[in-house]
Amino acid sequence: MYTPEIYKNENQEEIKKFLQENSFGILINQTNGKLCATHIPLELETNKEGKEILCGHISKENPQWNGFIDNDEILAVFSGPHSYISSSWYDHENVPTWNYIAVHVYGKIKIIKGEAIIESLKKLVDKYEQNSENPIRIADLSKKTMMQTRGIVAFEIEITEIQATKKLSQNRDEKNHQNIISELEKTKDFQSIAVANEMKKCLL
C-alpha cells in the first residue's frame, strides 16, 4: 500500500487495537490465475508459539479457498472511518482530498481442521455475542446445527507484514486542522464525525 511517510502508522499497539475493532475485512488471494476477494470477519489472535495470526473461515462453496493450497500468499484489507475533505475548509487555495484509516495485512494462509475449527468458531461467536441480551454459545448448539461446520473451510494466517495508513490532515497547520474538524462535525455524517474524532487524537 502506497503511504507517504507523514501518514504512516507504526504504532503497533494502535494497529492491533484497530484490527480488533475493525475486524470485518477483505481476504484477497489468487485462485486459478484470477484475483479473488471475500468480505469476512478476520480475527486477530495469538497462536501457541506466541505469534499474531488472523483467523477466519469461508464457505466450501466459495472457490476462493482452492487457491490456498496452490499459493499460500494472501492480503487482508481492513478499513476504518473515512470522509471527503473539501478544500473550501482551508484558509488558502488547494485541492480537495479524502481522509481515512486503513491497514493491509500480508501473510501465509493455512487450512485448519478438526477441533481447531470449533475453537475458532467459539472465539468468534463469544466476541460478538458478549453484549447480546440472550447470548448463544457454540457449546449449546445441537449436533444437527453444528453439522453445518462441514460446509466451511477454516484457516489461520501467519502475519508476515503489516502496512498501516492514517491520513488525517497531518500536513495541515493547527488552524486548518481545527477548521477541518469543525466542518466534519457539522455534516452529522457518522463516518465524518468518526474521522473528526480520530483527528482530535492527533492533537493530543
mmCIF file with all atom_site columns, C-alpha atoms in Angstrom:
data_model
loop_
_atom_site.group_PDB
_atom_site.id
_atom_site.type_symbol
_atom_site.label_atom_id
_atom_site.label_alt_id
_atom_site.label_comp_id
_atom_site.label_asym_id
_atom_site.label_entity_id
_atom_site.label_seq_id
_atom_site.pdbx_PDB_ins_code
_atom_site.Cartn_x
_atom_site.Cartn_y
_atom_site.Cartn_z
_atom_site.occupancy
_atom_site.B_iso_or_equiv
_atom_site.pdbx_formal_charge
_atom_site.auth_seq_id
_atom_site.auth_comp_id
_atom_site.auth_asym_id
_atom_site.auth_atom_id
_atom_site.pdbx_PDB_model_num
ATOM 1   C CA . MET A 1 1   ? 0.000   0.000   0.000   1.00 0.00 ? 1   MET A CA 1
ATOM 2   C CA . TYR A 1 2   ? 1.429   3.348   -1.007  1.00 0.00 ? 2   TYR A CA 1
ATOM 3   C CA . THR A 1 3   ? 1.700   5.563   2.064   1.00 0.00 ? 3   THR A CA 1
ATOM 4   C CA . PRO A 1 4   ? 3.666   8.828   2.283   1.00 0.00 ? 4   PRO A CA 1
ATOM 5   C CA . GLU A 1 5   ? 5.869   8.921   5.383   1.00 0.00 ? 5   GLU A CA 1
ATOM 6   C CA . ILE A 1 6   ? 3.749   11.580  7.080   1.00 0.00 ? 6   ILE A CA 1
ATOM 7   C CA . TYR A 1 7   ? 0.713   9.247   7.073   1.00 0.00 ? 7   TYR A CA 1
ATOM 8   C CA . LYS A 1 8   ? 2.433   6.010   8.104   1.00 0.00 ? 8   LYS A CA 1
ATOM 9   C CA . ASN A 1 9   ? 1.216   4.488   11.348  1.00 0.00 ? 9   ASN A CA 1
ATOM 10  C CA . GLU A 1 10  ? 3.897   2.372   13.023  1.00 0.00 ? 10  GLU A CA 1
ATOM 11  C CA . ASN A 1 11  ? 2.358   2.278   16.495  1.00 0.00 ? 11  ASN A CA 1
ATOM 12  C CA . GLN A 1 12  ? 1.926   -1.481  16.925  1.00 0.00 ? 12  GLN A CA 1
ATOM 13  C CA . GLU A 1 13  ? -0.487  -1.268  19.871  1.00 0.00 ? 13  GLU A CA 1
ATOM 14  C CA . GLU A 1 14  ? -2.662  1.199   17.958  1.00 0.00 ? 14  GLU A CA 1
ATOM 15  C CA . ILE A 1 15  ? -2.657  -1.037  14.875  1.00 0.00 ? 15  ILE A CA 1
ATOM 16  C CA . LYS A 1 16  ? -3.569  -4.084  16.983  1.00 0.00 ? 16  LYS A CA 1
ATOM 17  C CA . LYS A 1 17  ? -6.484  -2.199  18.557  1.00 0.00 ? 17  LYS A CA 1
ATOM 18  C CA . PHE A 1 18  ? -7.629  -1.060  15.104  1.00 0.00 ? 18  PHE A CA 1
ATOM 19  C CA . LEU A 1 19  ? -7.652  -4.649  13.797  1.00 0.00 ? 19  LEU A CA 1
ATOM 20  C CA . GLN A 1 20  ? -9.635  -5.825  16.808  1.00 0.00 ? 20  GLN A CA 1
ATOM 21  C CA . GLU A 1 21  ? -12.216 -3.064  16.392  1.00 0.00 ? 21  GLU A CA 1
ATOM 22  C CA . ASN A 1 22  ? -12.440 -3.242  12.579  1.00 0.00 ? 22  ASN A CA 1
ATOM 23  C CA . SER A 1 23  ? -12.175 -6.980  12.045  1.00 0.00 ? 23  SER A CA 1
ATOM 24  C CA . PHE A 1 24  ? -14.569 -7.237  9.094   1.00 0.00 ? 24  PHE A CA 1
ATOM 25  C CA . GLY A 1 25  ? -12.034 -7.256  6.282   1.00 0.00 ? 25  GLY A CA 1
ATOM 26  C CA . ILE A 1 26  ? -11.463 -8.309  2.700   1.00 0.00 ? 26  ILE A CA 1
ATOM 27  C CA . LEU A 1 27  ? -9.468  -11.503 2.114   1.00 0.00 ? 27  LEU A CA 1
ATOM 28  C CA . ILE A 1 28  ? -7.624  -11.366 -1.218  1.00 0.00 ? 28  ILE A CA 1
ATOM 29  C CA . ASN A 1 29  ? -5.653  -14.094 -2.970  1.00 0.00 ? 29  ASN A CA 1
ATOM 30  C CA . GLN A 1 30  ? -5.102  -15.637 -6.374  1.00 0.00 ? 30  GLN A CA 1
ATOM 31  C CA . THR A 1 31  ? -7.143  -18.669 -7.385  1.00 0.00 ? 31  THR A CA 1
ATOM 32  C CA . ASN A 1 32  ? -6.843  -20.319 -10.784 1.00 0.00 ? 32  ASN A CA 1
ATOM 33  C CA . GLY A 1 33  ? -4.896  -17.340 -12.120 1.00 0.00 ? 33  GLY A CA 1
ATOM 34  C CA . LYS A 1 34  ? -7.504  -14.787 -11.033 1.00 0.00 ? 34  LYS A CA 1
ATOM 35  C CA . LEU A 1 35  ? -7.665  -12.417 -8.075  1.00 0.00 ? 35  LEU A CA 1
ATOM 36  C CA . CYS A 1 36  ? -10.424 -13.331 -5.629  1.00 0.00 ? 36  CYS A CA 1
ATOM 37  C CA . ALA A 1 37  ? -11.812 -11.364 -2.693  1.00 0.00 ? 37  ALA A CA 1
ATOM 38  C CA . THR A 1 38  ? -14.268 -12.205 0.064   1.00 0.00 ? 38  THR A CA 1
ATOM 39  C CA . HIS A 1 39  ? -15.686 -9.925  2.762   1.00 0.00 ? 39  HIS A CA 1
ATOM 40  C CA . ILE A 1 40  ? -15.444 -11.770 6.087   1.00 0.00 ? 40  ILE A CA 1
ATOM 41  C CA . PRO A 1 41  ? -14.542 -11.306 9.763   1.00 0.00 ? 41  PRO A CA 1
ATOM 42  C CA . LEU A 1 42  ? -10.825 -11.910 10.299  1.00 0.00 ? 42  LEU A CA 1
ATOM 43  C CA . GLU A 1 43  ? -9.958  -12.070 13.980  1.00 0.00 ? 43  GLU A CA 1
ATOM 44  C CA . LEU A 1 44  ? -6.568  -11.173 15.388  1.00 0.00 ? 44  LEU A CA 1
ATOM 45  C CA . GLU A 1 45  ? -5.331  -13.951 17.684  1.00 0.00 ? 45  GLU A CA 1
ATOM 46  C CA . THR A 1 46  ? -2.071  -15.213 19.180  1.00 0.00 ? 46  THR A CA 1
ATOM 47  C CA . ASN A 1 47  ? -1.080  -18.802 18.404  1.00 0.00 ? 47  ASN A CA 1
ATOM 48  C CA . LYS A 1 48  ? 0.671   -21.328 20.663  1.00 0.00 ? 48  LYS A CA 1
ATOM 49  C CA . GLU A 1 49  ? 4.073   -20.054 19.513  1.00 0.00 ? 49  GLU A CA 1
ATOM 50  C CA . GLY A 1 50  ? 3.167   -16.526 20.597  1.00 0.00 ? 50  GLY A CA 1
ATOM 51  C CA . LYS A 1 51  ? 2.856   -15.231 17.030  1.00 0.00 ? 51  LYS A CA 1
ATOM 52  C CA . GLU A 1 52  ? -0.007  -12.992 15.986  1.00 0.00 ? 52  GLU A CA 1
ATOM 53  C CA . ILE A 1 53  ? -2.298  -14.541 13.388  1.00 0.00 ? 53  ILE A CA 1
ATOM 54  C CA . LEU A 1 54  ? -5.605  -13.839 11.693  1.00 0.00 ? 54  LEU A CA 1
ATOM 55  C CA . CYS A 1 55  ? -8.341  -16.474 11.974  1.00 0.00 ? 55  CYS A CA 1
ATOM 56  C CA . GLY A 1 56  ? -11.373 -16.881 9.747   1.00 0.00 ? 56  GLY A CA 1
ATOM 57  C CA . HIS A 1 57  ? -13.458 -19.179 7.599   1.00 0.00 ? 57  HIS A CA 1
ATOM 58  C CA . ILE A 1 58  ? -15.284 -19.189 4.281   1.00 0.00 ? 58  ILE A CA 1
ATOM 59  C CA . SER A 1 59  ? -17.869 -21.426 2.671   1.00 0.00 ? 59  SER A CA 1
ATOM 60  C CA . LYS A 1 60  ? -16.695 -24.536 0.845   1.00 0.00 ? 60  LYS A CA 1
ATOM 61  C CA . GLU A 1 61  ? -18.970 -23.363 -1.962  1.00 0.00 ? 61  GLU A CA 1
ATOM 62  C CA . ASN A 1 62  ? -16.650 -20.359 -2.382  1.00 0.00 ? 62  ASN A CA 1
ATOM 63  C CA . PRO A 1 63  ? -13.965 -21.403 -4.929  1.00 0.00 ? 63  PRO A CA 1
ATOM 64  C CA . GLN A 1 64  ? -11.502 -18.909 -3.442  1.00 0.00 ? 64  GLN A CA 1
ATOM 65  C CA . TRP A 1 65  ? -10.289 -21.445 -0.887  1.00 0.00 ? 65  TRP A CA 1
ATOM 66  C CA . ASN A 1 66  ? -8.915  -23.720 -3.617  1.00 0.00 ? 66  ASN A CA 1
ATOM 67  C CA . GLY A 1 67  ? -6.175  -21.159 -4.138  1.00 0.00 ? 67  GLY A CA 1
ATOM 68  C CA . PHE A 1 68  ? -4.970  -21.550 -0.538  1.00 0.00 ? 68  PHE A CA 1
ATOM 69  C CA . ILE A 1 69  ? -3.447  -24.897 -1.471  1.00 0.00 ? 69  ILE A CA 1
ATOM 70  C CA . ASP A 1 70  ? -1.521  -23.766 -4.557  1.00 0.00 ? 70  ASP A CA 1
ATOM 71  C CA . ASN A 1 71  ? -0.364  -20.381 -3.230  1.00 0.00 ? 71  ASN A CA 1
ATOM 72  C CA . ASP A 1 72  ? -0.449  -19.533 0.462   1.00 0.00 ? 72  ASP A CA 1
ATOM 73  C CA . GLU A 1 73  ? 0.260   -15.808 -0.031  1.00 0.00 ? 73  GLU A CA 1
ATOM 74  C CA . ILE A 1 74  ? -2.697  -13.591 0.920   1.00 0.00 ? 74  ILE A CA 1
ATOM 75  C CA . LEU A 1 75  ? -3.591  -9.972  1.546   1.00 0.00 ? 75  LEU A CA 1
ATOM 76  C CA . ALA A 1 76  ? -6.220  -8.884  4.079   1.00 0.00 ? 76  ALA A CA 1
ATOM 77  C CA . VAL A 1 77  ? -7.537  -5.308  3.854   1.00 0.00 ? 77  VAL A CA 1
ATOM 78  C CA . PHE A 1 78  ? -9.195  -3.523  6.771   1.00 0.00 ? 78  PHE A CA 1
ATOM 79  C CA . SER A 1 79  ? -10.880 -0.113  6.561   1.00 0.00 ? 79  SER A CA 1
ATOM 80  C CA . GLY A 1 80  ? -11.718 2.375   9.269   1.00 0.00 ? 80  GLY A CA 1
ATOM 81  C CA . PRO A 1 81  ? -13.590 5.693   9.131   1.00 0.00 ? 81  PRO A CA 1
ATOM 82  C CA . HIS A 1 82  ? -13.176 7.832   6.013   1.00 0.00 ? 82  HIS A CA 1
ATOM 83  C CA . SER A 1 83  ? -14.506 11.128  4.738   1.00 0.00 ? 83  SER A CA 1
ATOM 84  C CA . TYR A 1 84  ? -14.285 13.649  1.919   1.00 0.00 ? 84  TYR A CA 1
ATOM 85  C CA . ILE A 1 85  ? -12.325 16.786  2.829   1.00 0.00 ? 85  ILE A CA 1
ATOM 86  C CA . SER A 1 86  ? -13.364 19.958  0.985   1.00 0.00 ? 86  SER A CA 1
ATOM 87  C CA . SER A 1 87  ? -10.581 22.434  0.271   1.00 0.00 ? 87  SER A CA 1
ATOM 88  C CA . SER A 1 88  ? -13.139 25.186  0.929   1.00 0.00 ? 88  SER A CA 1
ATOM 89  C CA . TRP A 1 89  ? -12.447 24.468  4.601   1.00 0.00 ? 89  TRP A CA 1
ATOM 90  C CA . TYR A 1 90  ? -8.851  25.733  4.296   1.00 0.00 ? 90  TYR A CA 1
ATOM 91  C CA . ASP A 1 91  ? -7.722  29.342  4.675   1.00 0.00 ? 91  ASP A CA 1
ATOM 92  C CA . HIS A 1 92  ? -5.878  29.035  1.353   1.00 0.00 ? 92  HIS A CA 1
ATOM 93  C CA . GLU A 1 93  ? -6.460  27.632  -2.123  1.00 0.00 ? 93  GLU A CA 1
ATOM 94  C CA . ASN A 1 94  ? -5.808  23.920  -2.529  1.00 0.00 ? 94  ASN A CA 1
ATOM 95  C CA . VAL A 1 95  ? -7.395  20.731  -3.854  1.00 0.00 ? 95  VAL A CA 1
ATOM 96  C CA . PRO A 1 96  ? -9.979  18.556  -2.074  1.00 0.00 ? 96  PRO A CA 1
ATOM 97  C CA . THR A 1 97  ? -8.856  15.223  -0.654  1.00 0.00 ? 97  THR A CA 1
ATOM 98  C CA . TRP A 1 98  ? -10.005 12.244  1.408   1.00 0.00 ? 98  TRP A CA 1
ATOM 99  C CA . ASN A 1 99  ? -9.108  11.335  4.994   1.00 0.00 ? 99  ASN A CA 1
ATOM 100 C CA . TYR A 1 100 ? -9.109  7.689   6.042   1.00 0.00 ? 100 TYR A CA 1
ATOM 101 C CA . ILE A 1 101 ? -7.585  4.939   8.138   1.00 0.00 ? 101 ILE A CA 1
ATOM 102 C CA . ALA A 1 102 ? -6.644  1.575   6.603   1.00 0.00 ? 102 ALA A CA 1
ATOM 103 C CA . VAL A 1 103 ? -4.480  -1.436  7.403   1.00 0.00 ? 103 VAL A CA 1
ATOM 104 C CA . HIS A 1 104 ? -3.129  -4.042  4.971   1.00 0.00 ? 104 HIS A CA 1
ATOM 105 C CA . VAL A 1 105 ? -2.000  -7.375  6.399   1.00 0.00 ? 105 VAL A CA 1
ATOM 106 C CA . TYR A 1 106 ? 0.165   -9.725  4.333   1.00 0.00 ? 106 TYR A CA 1
ATOM 107 C CA . GLY A 1 107 ? 0.620   -13.326 5.348   1.00 0.00 ? 107 GLY A CA 1
ATOM 108 C CA . LYS A 1 108 ? 0.663   -17.046 4.655   1.00 0.00 ? 108 LYS A CA 1
ATOM 109 C CA . ILE A 1 109 ? -2.597  -18.937 4.956   1.00 0.00 ? 109 ILE A CA 1
ATOM 110 C CA . LYS A 1 110 ? -3.022  -22.441 6.356   1.00 0.00 ? 110 LYS A CA 1
ATOM 111 C CA . ILE A 1 111 ? -6.224  -24.511 6.413   1.00 0.00 ? 111 ILE A CA 1
ATOM 112 C CA . ILE A 1 112 ? -7.109  -25.833 9.868   1.00 0.00 ? 112 ILE A CA 1
ATOM 113 C CA . LYS A 1 113 ? -9.190  -28.904 10.665  1.00 0.00 ? 113 LYS A CA 1
ATOM 114 C CA . GLY A 1 114 ? -10.804 -30.831 13.488  1.00 0.00 ? 114 GLY A CA 1
ATOM 115 C CA . GLU A 1 115 ? -11.265 -29.319 16.943  1.00 0.00 ? 115 GLU A CA 1
ATOM 116 C CA . ALA A 1 116 ? -9.320  -26.203 15.911  1.00 0.00 ? 116 ALA A CA 1
ATOM 117 C CA . ILE A 1 117 ? -12.302 -25.216 13.734  1.00 0.00 ? 117 ILE A CA 1
ATOM 118 C CA . ILE A 1 118 ? -14.694 -25.390 16.690  1.00 0.00 ? 118 ILE A CA 1
ATOM 119 C CA . GLU A 1 119 ? -12.322 -23.420 18.909  1.00 0.00 ? 119 GLU A CA 1
ATOM 120 C CA . SER A 1 120 ? -12.051 -20.727 16.242  1.00 0.00 ? 120 SER A CA 1
ATOM 121 C CA . LEU A 1 121 ? -15.848 -20.515 15.935  1.00 0.00 ? 121 LEU A CA 1
ATOM 122 C CA . LYS A 1 122 ? -16.252 -20.363 19.725  1.00 0.00 ? 122 LYS A CA 1
ATOM 123 C CA . LYS A 1 123 ? -13.936 -17.335 19.955  1.00 0.00 ? 123 LYS A CA 1
ATOM 124 C CA . LEU A 1 124 ? -15.717 -15.605 17.073  1.00 0.00 ? 124 LEU A CA 1
ATOM 125 C CA . VAL A 1 125 ? -19.225 -16.166 18.459  1.00 0.00 ? 125 VAL A CA 1
ATOM 126 C CA . ASP A 1 126 ? -18.244 -15.294 22.044  1.00 0.00 ? 126 ASP A CA 1
ATOM 127 C CA . LYS A 1 127 ? -16.748 -11.982 20.891  1.00 0.00 ? 127 LYS A CA 1
ATOM 128 C CA . TYR A 1 128 ? -19.863 -10.834 19.078  1.00 0.00 ? 128 TYR A CA 1
ATOM 129 C CA . GLU A 1 129 ? -22.431 -12.319 21.474  1.00 0.00 ? 129 GLU A CA 1
ATOM 130 C CA . GLN A 1 130 ? -20.967 -10.742 24.615  1.00 0.00 ? 130 GLN A CA 1
ATOM 131 C CA . ASN A 1 131 ? -23.368 -7.788  24.507  1.00 0.00 ? 131 ASN A CA 1
ATOM 132 C CA . SER A 1 132 ? -26.426 -9.782  23.456  1.00 0.00 ? 132 SER A CA 1
ATOM 133 C CA . GLU A 1 133 ? -29.376 -9.971  25.840  1.00 0.00 ? 133 GLU A CA 1
ATOM 134 C CA . ASN A 1 134 ? -29.573 -13.730 25.270  1.00 0.00 ? 134 ASN A CA 1
ATOM 135 C CA . PRO A 1 135 ? -26.113 -14.744 24.030  1.00 0.00 ? 135 PRO A CA 1
ATOM 136 C CA . ILE A 1 136 ? -25.752 -18.043 22.219  1.00 0.00 ? 136 ILE A CA 1
ATOM 137 C CA . ARG A 1 137 ? -22.823 -20.373 22.775  1.00 0.00 ? 137 ARG A CA 1
ATOM 138 C CA . ILE A 1 138 ? -21.365 -22.834 20.301  1.00 0.00 ? 138 ILE A CA 1
ATOM 139 C CA . ALA A 1 139 ? -21.339 -25.476 23.051  1.00 0.00 ? 139 ALA A CA 1
ATOM 140 C CA . ASP A 1 140 ? -25.133 -25.187 23.390  1.00 0.00 ? 140 ASP A CA 1
ATOM 141 C CA . LEU A 1 141 ? -25.924 -25.768 19.708  1.00 0.00 ? 141 LEU A CA 1
ATOM 142 C CA . SER A 1 142 ? -27.326 -29.118 18.646  1.00 0.00 ? 142 SER A CA 1
ATOM 143 C CA . LYS A 1 143 ? -25.372 -31.718 16.666  1.00 0.00 ? 143 LYS A CA 1
ATOM 144 C CA . LYS A 1 144 ? -27.737 -31.089 13.757  1.00 0.00 ? 144 LYS A CA 1
ATOM 145 C CA . THR A 1 145 ? -26.906 -27.368 13.717  1.00 0.00 ? 145 THR A CA 1
ATOM 146 C CA . MET A 1 146 ? -23.193 -27.994 14.207  1.00 0.00 ? 146 MET A CA 1
ATOM 147 C CA . MET A 1 147 ? -23.175 -30.250 11.135  1.00 0.00 ? 147 MET A CA 1
ATOM 148 C CA . GLN A 1 148 ? -23.181 -27.006 9.168   1.00 0.00 ? 148 GLN A CA 1
ATOM 149 C CA . THR A 1 149 ? -19.493 -26.653 10.070  1.00 0.00 ? 149 THR A CA 1
ATOM 150 C CA . ARG A 1 150 ? -18.865 -29.332 7.451   1.00 0.00 ? 150 ARG A CA 1
ATOM 151 C CA . GLY A 1 151 ? -19.640 -26.656 4.880   1.00 0.00 ? 151 GLY A CA 1
ATOM 152 C CA . ILE A 1 152 ? -16.862 -24.263 5.849   1.00 0.00 ? 152 ILE A CA 1
ATOM 153 C CA . VAL A 1 153 ? -13.115 -24.030 5.342   1.00 0.00 ? 153 VAL A CA 1
ATOM 154 C CA . ALA A 1 154 ? -11.399 -22.585 8.411   1.00 0.00 ? 154 ALA A CA 1
ATOM 155 C CA . PHE A 1 155 ? -7.929  -21.102 8.301   1.00 0.00 ? 155 PHE A CA 1
ATOM 156 C CA . GLU A 1 156 ? -5.160  -19.276 10.099  1.00 0.00 ? 156 GLU A CA 1
ATOM 157 C CA . ILE A 1 157 ? -2.979  -16.594 8.536   1.00 0.00 ? 157 ILE A CA 1
ATOM 158 C CA . GLU A 1 158 ? 0.567   -16.191 9.779   1.00 0.00 ? 158 GLU A CA 1
ATOM 159 C CA . ILE A 1 159 ? 1.241   -12.463 9.525   1.00 0.00 ? 159 ILE A CA 1
ATOM 160 C CA . THR A 1 160 ? 4.410   -11.565 7.616   1.00 0.00 ? 160 THR A CA 1
ATOM 161 C CA . GLU A 1 161 ? 3.923   -7.812  7.162   1.00 0.00 ? 161 GLU A CA 1
ATOM 162 C CA . ILE A 1 162 ? 1.563   -5.043  8.225   1.00 0.00 ? 162 ILE A CA 1
ATOM 163 C CA . GLN A 1 163 ? 1.196   -1.705  6.445   1.00 0.00 ? 163 GLN A CA 1
ATOM 164 C CA . ALA A 1 164 ? -0.918  0.936   8.164   1.00 0.00 ? 164 ALA A CA 1
ATOM 165 C CA . THR A 1 165 ? -2.088  4.313   6.881   1.00 0.00 ? 165 THR A CA 1
ATOM 166 C CA . LYS A 1 166 ? -3.636  7.040   8.995   1.00 0.00 ? 166 LYS A CA 1
ATOM 167 C CA . LYS A 1 167 ? -4.310  10.003  6.692   1.00 0.00 ? 167 LYS A CA 1
ATOM 168 C CA . LEU A 1 168 ? -5.836  12.663  8.930   1.00 0.00 ? 168 LEU A CA 1
ATOM 169 C CA . SER A 1 169 ? -4.645  16.023  7.572   1.00 0.00 ? 169 SER A CA 1
ATOM 170 C CA . GLN A 1 170 ? -1.299  15.812  9.363   1.00 0.00 ? 170 GLN A CA 1
ATOM 171 C CA . ASN A 1 171 ? 0.066   18.048  6.595   1.00 0.00 ? 171 ASN A CA 1
ATOM 172 C CA . ARG A 1 172 ? -2.130  20.980  7.715   1.00 0.00 ? 172 ARG A CA 1
ATOM 173 C CA . ASP A 1 173 ? -1.268  23.589  10.329  1.00 0.00 ? 173 ASP A CA 1
ATOM 174 C CA . GLU A 1 174 ? -3.195  23.727  13.603  1.00 0.00 ? 174 GLU A CA 1
ATOM 175 C CA . LYS A 1 175 ? -5.671  26.355  12.406  1.00 0.00 ? 175 LYS A CA 1
ATOM 176 C CA . ASN A 1 176 ? -6.678  24.434  9.270   1.00 0.00 ? 176 ASN A CA 1
ATOM 177 C CA . HIS A 1 177 ? -6.653  21.153  11.181  1.00 0.00 ? 177 HIS A CA 1
ATOM 178 C CA . GLN A 1 178 ? -9.199  22.583  13.609  1.00 0.00 ? 178 GLN A CA 1
ATOM 179 C CA . ASN A 1 179 ? -11.264 24.024  10.750  1.00 0.00 ? 179 ASN A CA 1
ATOM 180 C CA . ILE A 1 180 ? -11.486 20.592  9.129   1.00 0.00 ? 180 ILE A CA 1
ATOM 181 C CA . ILE A 1 181 ? -12.612 19.010  12.403  1.00 0.00 ? 181 ILE A CA 1
ATOM 182 C CA . SER A 1 182 ? -15.336 21.648  12.853  1.00 0.00 ? 182 SER A CA 1
ATOM 183 C CA . GLU A 1 183 ? -16.634 21.220  9.305   1.00 0.00 ? 183 GLU A CA 1
ATOM 184 C CA . LEU A 1 184 ? -16.657 17.431  9.583   1.00 0.00 ? 184 LEU A CA 1
ATOM 185 C CA . GLU A 1 185 ? -18.719 17.647  12.778  1.00 0.00 ? 185 GLU A CA 1
ATOM 186 C CA . LYS A 1 186 ? -21.251 19.902  11.041  1.00 0.00 ? 186 LYS A CA 1
ATOM 187 C CA . THR A 1 187 ? -22.021 17.208  8.450   1.00 0.00 ? 187 THR A CA 1
ATOM 188 C CA . LYS A 1 188 ? -23.683 14.980  11.074  1.00 0.00 ? 188 LYS A CA 1
ATOM 189 C CA . ASP A 1 189 ? -22.471 12.020  8.997   1.00 0.00 ? 189 ASP A CA 1
ATOM 190 C CA . PHE A 1 190 ? -21.254 9.241   11.306  1.00 0.00 ? 190 PHE A CA 1
ATOM 191 C CA . GLN A 1 191 ? -18.182 8.485   9.148   1.00 0.00 ? 191 GLN A CA 1
ATOM 192 C CA . SER A 1 192 ? -17.186 12.158  9.028   1.00 0.00 ? 192 SER A CA 1
ATOM 193 C CA . ILE A 1 193 ? -17.663 12.557  12.765  1.00 0.00 ? 193 ILE A CA 1
ATOM 194 C CA . ALA A 1 194 ? -15.566 9.436   13.369  1.00 0.00 ? 194 ALA A CA 1
ATOM 195 C CA . VAL A 1 195 ? -12.778 10.965  11.245  1.00 0.00 ? 195 VAL A CA 1
ATOM 196 C CA . ALA A 1 196 ? -13.071 14.205  13.235  1.00 0.00 ? 196 ALA A CA 1
ATOM 197 C CA . ASN A 1 197 ? -12.690 12.243  16.479  1.00 0.00 ? 197 ASN A CA 1
ATOM 198 C CA . GLU A 1 198 ? -9.583  10.499  15.153  1.00 0.00 ? 198 GLU A CA 1
ATOM 199 C CA . MET A 1 199 ? -8.163  13.866  14.082  1.00 0.00 ? 199 MET A CA 1
ATOM 200 C CA . LYS A 1 200 ? -8.662  15.197  17.614  1.00 0.00 ? 200 LYS A CA 1
ATOM 201 C CA . LYS A 1 201 ? -6.486  12.366  18.925  1.00 0.00 ? 201 LYS A CA 1
ATOM 202 C CA . CYS A 1 202 ? -3.661  13.601  16.693  1.00 0.00 ? 202 CYS A CA 1
ATOM 203 C CA . LEU A 1 203 ? -3.715  16.905  18.578  1.00 0.00 ? 203 LEU A CA 1
ATOM 204 C CA . LEU A 1 204 ? -3.211  15.270  21.989  1.00 0.00 ? 204 LEU A CA 1
#
